[in-house]
mmCIF file of C-alpha atoms in Angstrom:
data_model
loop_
_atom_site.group_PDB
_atom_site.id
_atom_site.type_symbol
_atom_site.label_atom_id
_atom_site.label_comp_id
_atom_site.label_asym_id
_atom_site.label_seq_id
_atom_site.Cartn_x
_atom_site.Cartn_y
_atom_site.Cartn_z
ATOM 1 C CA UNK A 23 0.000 0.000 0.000
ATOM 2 C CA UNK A 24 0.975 3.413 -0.265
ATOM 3 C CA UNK A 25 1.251 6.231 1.673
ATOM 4 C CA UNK A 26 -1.954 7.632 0.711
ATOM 5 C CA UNK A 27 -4.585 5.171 1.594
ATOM 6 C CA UNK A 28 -5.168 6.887 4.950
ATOM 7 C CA UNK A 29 -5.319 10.534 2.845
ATOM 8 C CA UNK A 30 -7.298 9.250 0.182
ATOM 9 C CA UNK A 31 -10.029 8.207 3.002
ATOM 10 C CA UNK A 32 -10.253 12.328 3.626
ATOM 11 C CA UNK A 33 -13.891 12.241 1.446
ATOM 12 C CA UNK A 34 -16.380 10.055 1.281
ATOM 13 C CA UNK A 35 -19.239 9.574 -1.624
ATOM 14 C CA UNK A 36 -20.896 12.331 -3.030
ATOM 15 C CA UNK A 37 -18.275 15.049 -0.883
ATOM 16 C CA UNK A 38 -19.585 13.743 2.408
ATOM 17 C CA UNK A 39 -16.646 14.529 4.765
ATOM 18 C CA UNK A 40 -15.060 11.946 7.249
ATOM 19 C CA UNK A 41 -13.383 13.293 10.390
ATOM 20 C CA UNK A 42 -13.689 16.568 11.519
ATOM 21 C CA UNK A 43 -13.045 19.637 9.870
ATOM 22 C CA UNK A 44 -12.647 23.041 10.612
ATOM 23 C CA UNK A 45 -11.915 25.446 8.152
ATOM 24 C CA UNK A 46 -13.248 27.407 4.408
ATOM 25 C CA UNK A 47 -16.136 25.933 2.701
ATOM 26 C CA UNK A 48 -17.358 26.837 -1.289
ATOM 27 C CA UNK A 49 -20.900 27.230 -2.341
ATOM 28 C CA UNK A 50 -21.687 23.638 -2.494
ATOM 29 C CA UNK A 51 -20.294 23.017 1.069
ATOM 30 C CA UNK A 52 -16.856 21.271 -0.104
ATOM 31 C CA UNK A 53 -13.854 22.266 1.570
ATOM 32 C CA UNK A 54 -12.384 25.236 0.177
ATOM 33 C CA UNK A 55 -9.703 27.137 0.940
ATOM 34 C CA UNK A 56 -7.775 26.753 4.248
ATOM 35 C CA UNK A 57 -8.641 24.118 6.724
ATOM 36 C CA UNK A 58 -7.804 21.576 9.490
ATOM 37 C CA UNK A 59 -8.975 17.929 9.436
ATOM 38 C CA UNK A 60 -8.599 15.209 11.235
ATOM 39 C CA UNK A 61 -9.412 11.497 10.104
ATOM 40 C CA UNK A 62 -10.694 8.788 12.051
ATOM 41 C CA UNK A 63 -7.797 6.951 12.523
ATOM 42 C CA UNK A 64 -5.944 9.855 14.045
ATOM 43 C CA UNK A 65 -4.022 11.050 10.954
ATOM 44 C CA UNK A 66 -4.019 15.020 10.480
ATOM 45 C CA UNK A 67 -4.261 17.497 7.804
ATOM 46 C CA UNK A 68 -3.514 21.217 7.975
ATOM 47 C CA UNK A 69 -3.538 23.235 4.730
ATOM 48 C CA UNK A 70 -5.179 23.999 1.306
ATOM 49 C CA UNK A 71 -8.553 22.517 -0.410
ATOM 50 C CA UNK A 72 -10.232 22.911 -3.504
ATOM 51 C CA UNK A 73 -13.578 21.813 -4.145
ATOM 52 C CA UNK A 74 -13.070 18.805 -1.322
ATOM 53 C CA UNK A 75 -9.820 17.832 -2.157
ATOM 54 C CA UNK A 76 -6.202 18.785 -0.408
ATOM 55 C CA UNK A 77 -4.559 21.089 -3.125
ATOM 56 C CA UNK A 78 -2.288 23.803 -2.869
ATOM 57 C CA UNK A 79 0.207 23.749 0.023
ATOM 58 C CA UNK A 80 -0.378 21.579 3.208
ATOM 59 C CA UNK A 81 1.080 19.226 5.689
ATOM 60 C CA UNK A 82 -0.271 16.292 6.853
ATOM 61 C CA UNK A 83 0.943 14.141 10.117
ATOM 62 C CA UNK A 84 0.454 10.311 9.933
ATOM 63 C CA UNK A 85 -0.564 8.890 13.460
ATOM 64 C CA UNK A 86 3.153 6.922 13.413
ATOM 65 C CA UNK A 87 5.105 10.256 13.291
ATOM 66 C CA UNK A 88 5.542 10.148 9.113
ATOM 67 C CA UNK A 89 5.164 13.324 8.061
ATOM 68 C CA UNK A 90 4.882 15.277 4.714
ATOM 69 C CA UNK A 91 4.775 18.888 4.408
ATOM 70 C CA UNK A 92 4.593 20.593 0.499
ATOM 71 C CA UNK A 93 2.455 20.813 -2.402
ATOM 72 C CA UNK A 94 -0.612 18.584 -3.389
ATOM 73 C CA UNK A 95 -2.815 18.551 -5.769
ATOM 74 C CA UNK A 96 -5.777 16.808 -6.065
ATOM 75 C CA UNK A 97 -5.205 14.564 -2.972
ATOM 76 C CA UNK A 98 -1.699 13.504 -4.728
ATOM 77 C CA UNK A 99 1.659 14.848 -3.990
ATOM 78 C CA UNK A 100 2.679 17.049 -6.465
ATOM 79 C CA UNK A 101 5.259 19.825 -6.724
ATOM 80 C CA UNK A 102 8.154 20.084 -4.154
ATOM 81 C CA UNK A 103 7.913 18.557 -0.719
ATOM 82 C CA UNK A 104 9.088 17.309 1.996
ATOM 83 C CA UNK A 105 8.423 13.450 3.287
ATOM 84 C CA UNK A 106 9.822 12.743 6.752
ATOM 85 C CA UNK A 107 10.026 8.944 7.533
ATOM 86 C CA UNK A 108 9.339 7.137 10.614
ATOM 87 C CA UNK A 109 12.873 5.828 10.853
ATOM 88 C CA UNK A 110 14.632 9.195 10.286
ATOM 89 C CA UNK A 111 14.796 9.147 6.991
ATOM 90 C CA UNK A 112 14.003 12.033 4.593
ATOM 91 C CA UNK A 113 13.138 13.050 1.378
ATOM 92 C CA UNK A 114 13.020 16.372 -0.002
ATOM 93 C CA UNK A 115 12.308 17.552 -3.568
ATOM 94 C CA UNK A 116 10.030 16.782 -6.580
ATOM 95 C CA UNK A 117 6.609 15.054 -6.724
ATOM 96 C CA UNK A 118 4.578 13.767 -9.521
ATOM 97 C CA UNK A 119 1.259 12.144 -8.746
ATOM 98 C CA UNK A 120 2.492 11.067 -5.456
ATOM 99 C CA UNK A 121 6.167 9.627 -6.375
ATOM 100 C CA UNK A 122 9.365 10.921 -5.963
ATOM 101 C CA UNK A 123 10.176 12.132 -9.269
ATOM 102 C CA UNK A 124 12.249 14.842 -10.844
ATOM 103 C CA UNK A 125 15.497 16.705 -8.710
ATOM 104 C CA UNK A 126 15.418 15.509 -4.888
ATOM 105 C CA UNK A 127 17.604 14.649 -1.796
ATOM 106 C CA UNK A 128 17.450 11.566 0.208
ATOM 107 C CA UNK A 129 18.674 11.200 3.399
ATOM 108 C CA UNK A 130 18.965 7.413 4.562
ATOM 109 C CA UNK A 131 18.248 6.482 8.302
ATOM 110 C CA UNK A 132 22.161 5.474 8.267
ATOM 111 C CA UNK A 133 23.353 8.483 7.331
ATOM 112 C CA UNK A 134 23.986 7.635 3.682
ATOM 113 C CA UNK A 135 22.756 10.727 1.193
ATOM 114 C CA UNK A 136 21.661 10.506 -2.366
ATOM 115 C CA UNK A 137 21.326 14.282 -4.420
ATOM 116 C CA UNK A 138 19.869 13.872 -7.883
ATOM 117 C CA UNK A 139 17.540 12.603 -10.753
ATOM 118 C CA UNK A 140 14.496 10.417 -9.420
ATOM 119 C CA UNK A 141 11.663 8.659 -11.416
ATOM 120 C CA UNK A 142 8.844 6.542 -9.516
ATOM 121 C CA UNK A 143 10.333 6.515 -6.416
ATOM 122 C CA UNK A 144 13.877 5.033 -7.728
ATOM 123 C CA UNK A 145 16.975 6.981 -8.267
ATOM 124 C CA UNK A 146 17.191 7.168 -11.675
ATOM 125 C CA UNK A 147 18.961 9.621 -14.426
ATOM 126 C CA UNK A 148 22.451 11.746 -13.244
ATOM 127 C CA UNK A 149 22.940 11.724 -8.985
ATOM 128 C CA UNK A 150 25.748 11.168 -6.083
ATOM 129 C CA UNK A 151 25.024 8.372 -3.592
ATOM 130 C CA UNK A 152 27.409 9.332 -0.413
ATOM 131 C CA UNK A 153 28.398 7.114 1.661
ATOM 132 C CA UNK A 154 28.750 8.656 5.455
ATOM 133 C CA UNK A 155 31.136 5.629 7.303
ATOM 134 C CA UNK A 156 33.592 6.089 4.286
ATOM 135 C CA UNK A 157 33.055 9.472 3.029
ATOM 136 C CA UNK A 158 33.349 7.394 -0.803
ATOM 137 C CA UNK A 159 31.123 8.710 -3.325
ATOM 138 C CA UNK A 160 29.369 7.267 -6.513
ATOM 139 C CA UNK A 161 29.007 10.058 -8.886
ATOM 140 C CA UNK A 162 27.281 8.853 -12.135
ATOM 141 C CA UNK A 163 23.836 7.275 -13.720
ATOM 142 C CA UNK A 164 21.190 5.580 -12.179
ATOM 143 C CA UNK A 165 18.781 3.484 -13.730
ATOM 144 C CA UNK A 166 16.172 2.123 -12.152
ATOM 145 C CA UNK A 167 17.620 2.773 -8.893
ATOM 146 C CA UNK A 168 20.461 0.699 -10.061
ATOM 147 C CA UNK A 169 24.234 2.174 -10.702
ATOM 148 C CA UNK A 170 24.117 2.248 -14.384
ATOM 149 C CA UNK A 171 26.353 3.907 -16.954
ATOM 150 C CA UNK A 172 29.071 6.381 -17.279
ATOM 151 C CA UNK A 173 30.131 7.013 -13.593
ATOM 152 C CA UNK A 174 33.045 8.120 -11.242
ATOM 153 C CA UNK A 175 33.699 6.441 -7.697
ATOM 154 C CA UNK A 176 35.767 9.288 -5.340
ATOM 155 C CA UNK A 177 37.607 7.663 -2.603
ATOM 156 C CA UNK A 178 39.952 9.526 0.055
ATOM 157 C CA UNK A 179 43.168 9.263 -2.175
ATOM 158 C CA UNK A 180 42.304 7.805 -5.456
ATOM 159 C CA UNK A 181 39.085 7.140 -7.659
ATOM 160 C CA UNK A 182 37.718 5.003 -10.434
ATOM 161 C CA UNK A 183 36.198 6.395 -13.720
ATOM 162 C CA UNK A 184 34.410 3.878 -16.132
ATOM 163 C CA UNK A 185 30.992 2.607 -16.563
ATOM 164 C CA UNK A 186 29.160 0.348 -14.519
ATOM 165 C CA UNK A 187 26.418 -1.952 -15.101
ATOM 166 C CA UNK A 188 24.133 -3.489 -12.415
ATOM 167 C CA UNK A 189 25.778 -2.078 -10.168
ATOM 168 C CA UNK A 190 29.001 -2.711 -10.763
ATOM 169 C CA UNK A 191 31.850 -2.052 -12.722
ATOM 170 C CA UNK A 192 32.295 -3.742 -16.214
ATOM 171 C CA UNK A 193 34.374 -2.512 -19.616
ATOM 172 C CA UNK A 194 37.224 -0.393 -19.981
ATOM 173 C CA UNK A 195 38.118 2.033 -16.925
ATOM 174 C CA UNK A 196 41.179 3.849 -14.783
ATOM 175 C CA UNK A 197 41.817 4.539 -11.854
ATOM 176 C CA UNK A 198 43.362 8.286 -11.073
ATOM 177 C CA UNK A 199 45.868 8.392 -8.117
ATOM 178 C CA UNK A 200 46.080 11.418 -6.272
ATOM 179 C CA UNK A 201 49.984 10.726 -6.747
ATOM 180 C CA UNK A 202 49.320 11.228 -10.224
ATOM 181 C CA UNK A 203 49.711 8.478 -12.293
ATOM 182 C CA UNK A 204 46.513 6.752 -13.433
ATOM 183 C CA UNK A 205 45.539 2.844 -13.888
ATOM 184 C CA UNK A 206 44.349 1.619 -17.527
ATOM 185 C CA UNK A 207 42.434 -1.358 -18.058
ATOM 186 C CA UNK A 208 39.367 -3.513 -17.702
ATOM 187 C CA UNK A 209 37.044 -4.989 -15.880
ATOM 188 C CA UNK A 210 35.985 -8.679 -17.613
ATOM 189 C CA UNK A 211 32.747 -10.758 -15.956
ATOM 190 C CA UNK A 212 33.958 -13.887 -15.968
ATOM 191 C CA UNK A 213 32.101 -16.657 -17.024
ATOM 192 C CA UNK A 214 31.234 -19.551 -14.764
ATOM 193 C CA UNK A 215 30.748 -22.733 -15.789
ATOM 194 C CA UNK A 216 28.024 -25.129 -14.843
ATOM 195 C CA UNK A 217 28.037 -28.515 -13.542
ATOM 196 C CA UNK A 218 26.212 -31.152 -14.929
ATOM 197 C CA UNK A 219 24.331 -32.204 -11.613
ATOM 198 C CA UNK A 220 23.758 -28.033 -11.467
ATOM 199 C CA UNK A 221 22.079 -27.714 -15.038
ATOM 200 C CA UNK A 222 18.525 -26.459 -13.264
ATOM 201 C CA UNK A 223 20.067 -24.048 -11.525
ATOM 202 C CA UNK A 224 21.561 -21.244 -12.525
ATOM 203 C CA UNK A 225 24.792 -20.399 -11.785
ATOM 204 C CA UNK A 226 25.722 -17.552 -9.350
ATOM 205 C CA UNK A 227 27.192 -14.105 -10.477
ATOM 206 C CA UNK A 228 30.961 -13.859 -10.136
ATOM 207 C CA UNK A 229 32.594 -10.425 -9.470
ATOM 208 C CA UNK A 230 34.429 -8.494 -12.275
ATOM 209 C CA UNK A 231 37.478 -8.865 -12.372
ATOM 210 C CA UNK A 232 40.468 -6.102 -13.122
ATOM 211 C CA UNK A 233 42.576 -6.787 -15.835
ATOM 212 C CA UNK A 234 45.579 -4.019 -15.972
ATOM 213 C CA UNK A 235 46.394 -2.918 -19.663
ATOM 214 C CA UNK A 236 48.969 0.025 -18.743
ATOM 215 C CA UNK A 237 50.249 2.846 -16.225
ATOM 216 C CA UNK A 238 50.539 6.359 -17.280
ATOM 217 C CA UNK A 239 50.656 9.992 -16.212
ATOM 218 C CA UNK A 240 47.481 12.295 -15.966
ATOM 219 C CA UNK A 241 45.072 11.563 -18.714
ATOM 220 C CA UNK A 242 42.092 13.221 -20.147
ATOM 221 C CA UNK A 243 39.751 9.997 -21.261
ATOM 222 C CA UNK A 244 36.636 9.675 -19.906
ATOM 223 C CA UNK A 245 33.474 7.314 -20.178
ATOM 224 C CA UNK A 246 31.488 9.635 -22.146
ATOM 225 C CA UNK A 247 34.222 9.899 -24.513
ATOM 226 C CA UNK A 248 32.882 7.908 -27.751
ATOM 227 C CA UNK A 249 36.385 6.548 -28.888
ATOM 228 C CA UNK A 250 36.886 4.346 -26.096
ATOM 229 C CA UNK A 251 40.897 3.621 -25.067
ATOM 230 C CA UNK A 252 41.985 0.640 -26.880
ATOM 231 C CA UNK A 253 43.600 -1.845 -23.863
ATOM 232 C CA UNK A 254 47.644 -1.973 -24.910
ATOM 233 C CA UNK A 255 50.105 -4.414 -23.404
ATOM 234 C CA UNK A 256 51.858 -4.082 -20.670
ATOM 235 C CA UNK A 257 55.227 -3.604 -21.587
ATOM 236 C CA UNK A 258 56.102 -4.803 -18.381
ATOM 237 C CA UNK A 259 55.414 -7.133 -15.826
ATOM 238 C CA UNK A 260 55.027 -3.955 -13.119
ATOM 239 C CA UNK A 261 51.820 -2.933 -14.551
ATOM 240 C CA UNK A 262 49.892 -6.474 -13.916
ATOM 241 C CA UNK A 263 52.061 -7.186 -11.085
ATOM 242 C CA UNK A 264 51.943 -3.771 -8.722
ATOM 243 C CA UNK A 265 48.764 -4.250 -6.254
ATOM 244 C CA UNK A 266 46.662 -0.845 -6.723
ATOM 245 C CA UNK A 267 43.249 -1.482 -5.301
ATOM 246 C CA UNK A 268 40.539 -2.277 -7.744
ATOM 247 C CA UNK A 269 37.158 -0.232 -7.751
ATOM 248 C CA UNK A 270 35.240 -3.564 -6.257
ATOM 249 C CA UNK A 271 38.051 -3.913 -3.141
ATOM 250 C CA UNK A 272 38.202 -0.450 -2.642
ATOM 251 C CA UNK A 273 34.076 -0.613 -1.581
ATOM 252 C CA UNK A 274 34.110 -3.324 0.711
ATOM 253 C CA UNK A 275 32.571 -2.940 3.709
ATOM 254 C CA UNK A 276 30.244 0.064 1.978
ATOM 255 C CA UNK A 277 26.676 -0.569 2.501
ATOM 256 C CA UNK A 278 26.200 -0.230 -1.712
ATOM 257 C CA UNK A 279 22.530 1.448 -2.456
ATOM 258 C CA UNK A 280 21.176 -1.563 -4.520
ATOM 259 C CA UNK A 281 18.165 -0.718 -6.856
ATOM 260 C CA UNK A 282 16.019 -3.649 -5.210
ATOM 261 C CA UNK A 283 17.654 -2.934 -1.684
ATOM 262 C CA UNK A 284 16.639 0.374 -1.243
ATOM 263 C CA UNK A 285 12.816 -0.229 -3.259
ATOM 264 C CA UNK A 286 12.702 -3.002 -0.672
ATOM 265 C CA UNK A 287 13.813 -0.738 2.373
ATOM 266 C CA UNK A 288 11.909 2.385 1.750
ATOM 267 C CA UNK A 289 8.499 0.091 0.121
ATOM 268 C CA UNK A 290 8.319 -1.451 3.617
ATOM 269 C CA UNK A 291 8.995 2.295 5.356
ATOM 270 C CA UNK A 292 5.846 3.532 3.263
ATOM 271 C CA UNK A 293 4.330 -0.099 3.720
ATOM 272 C CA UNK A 294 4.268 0.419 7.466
ATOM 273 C CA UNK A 295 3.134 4.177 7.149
ATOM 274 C CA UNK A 296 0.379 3.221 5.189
ATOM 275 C CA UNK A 297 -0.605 0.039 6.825
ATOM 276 C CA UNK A 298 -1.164 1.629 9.680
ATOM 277 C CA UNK A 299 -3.245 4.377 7.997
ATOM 278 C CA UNK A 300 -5.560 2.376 6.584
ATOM 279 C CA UNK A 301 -6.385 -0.683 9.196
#
């Protein structure tokens, strides 16, 4: 369920209202203008109506301590706004039709921040995911609340610039050392192999792994650029030999914003919002 069943439930058939409600009235004895409700099952409402339903700006308190405070229209939130979650968690920025959608920030109950493009309530388009016990960054595309694309991951004294796919890195990539000398190469997905007792099941992803093509100075390539860098090789052993951290050990022990992970996490955050809004 959403987090509107309980605000939906505001008017019943034919504009009766449900609750109480003190505030403006139009000719037909709707709500209108500026008013206070309260519903039934002890949710609140303080702001604008039109013709019955919340539009304009308002802020309405769920009986669990949710809160959203911003622009509605139509009983839907729509504009900019501000959703603060149960667990600490909040989200500030664009609405469409009651989803997170457009340019917004989300804070994360762990302390974790995400600034950027949303669509439907996933991260999704150009945004930073921070990462507070690090202080790492993921600076790149989303889609479907997924690492996707052309991205850049900023650690204290070196970072990784390549594209990533599902979340992680894959294709042709460096990593720039603050020393400056930068890391050519690749990332392969290797290819497991099945068993024959296994052939029902499928087999399990494997990491990438980082295959070193070169070390050089300062470079400008980039993932966006469309003539990729063509993997050389080494002309020595010290390039696939020399342990530089790859992009994948560099993040362990990160608490990675999975696509699923977080519709899972915040879908059970609005789950229990609205659960308890509606019963």
């Amino acid at each position: 369920m959403s987090d509107l069943g309980s605000e939906d439930a505001e008017s019943g058939e034919a504009g009766k209202d449900i609750g109480e409600y003190e505030g403006d009235r139009d000719g037909e004895g709707q709500r209108h203008g500026f008013g206070k409700a309260r519903l039934p099952n002890g949710d609140t409402y303080e702001g604008e109506y039109e013709h019955g339903l919340r539009s304009g700006h308002g802020t309405y308190r769920f009986k669990n301590g949710a809160l959203y405070t911003g622009n509605y229209l139509q009983n839907k939130k729509h504009g900019k706004g501000v959703f603060f979650y149960p667990d600490g968690s909040k989200y500030a920025g664009d609405w469409v039709h009651d989803q997170r959608q457009g340019y917004g920030e989300y804070l994360y109950a762990n302390g974790d921040t995400y600034t950027g493009e949303w669509a439907n309530n996933k991260r999704h388009g150009q945004g930073t995911y921070v990462y507070k016990e690090t202080g790492s960054k993921y600076v790149g595309c989303w889609v479907n609340g997924i690492q996707n694309g052309p991205a850049e991951l900023i650690h204290l004294n070196h970072r990784f610039k390549g594209r990533f796919l599902n979340g992680k890195p894959l294709g042709r990539g460096k990593f720039i050392f603050d020393i400056g000398c930068e890391q050519h190469g690749e990332y392969i997905q290797p290819v497991q192999e099945k068993e024959e007792e296994d052939e029902d099941e499928p087999p399990l992803p494997l990491e990438p792994i980082w295959k070193v093509s070169e070390i050089t100075k300062l470079t400008p390539w980039s993932p966006h650029d469309e003539e990729l860098l063509v993997p050389k090789e080494a002309a020595d052993g010290v390039a696939e030999e020399e342990e530089i951290p790859s992009a994948l050990d560099a993040e362990e022990g990160e608490d990675h914003p999975e696509g699923d992970a977080e519709g899972e996490g915040e879908g059970k955050r609005e789950e229990e919002v609205n659960q308890d809004q509606e019963d």
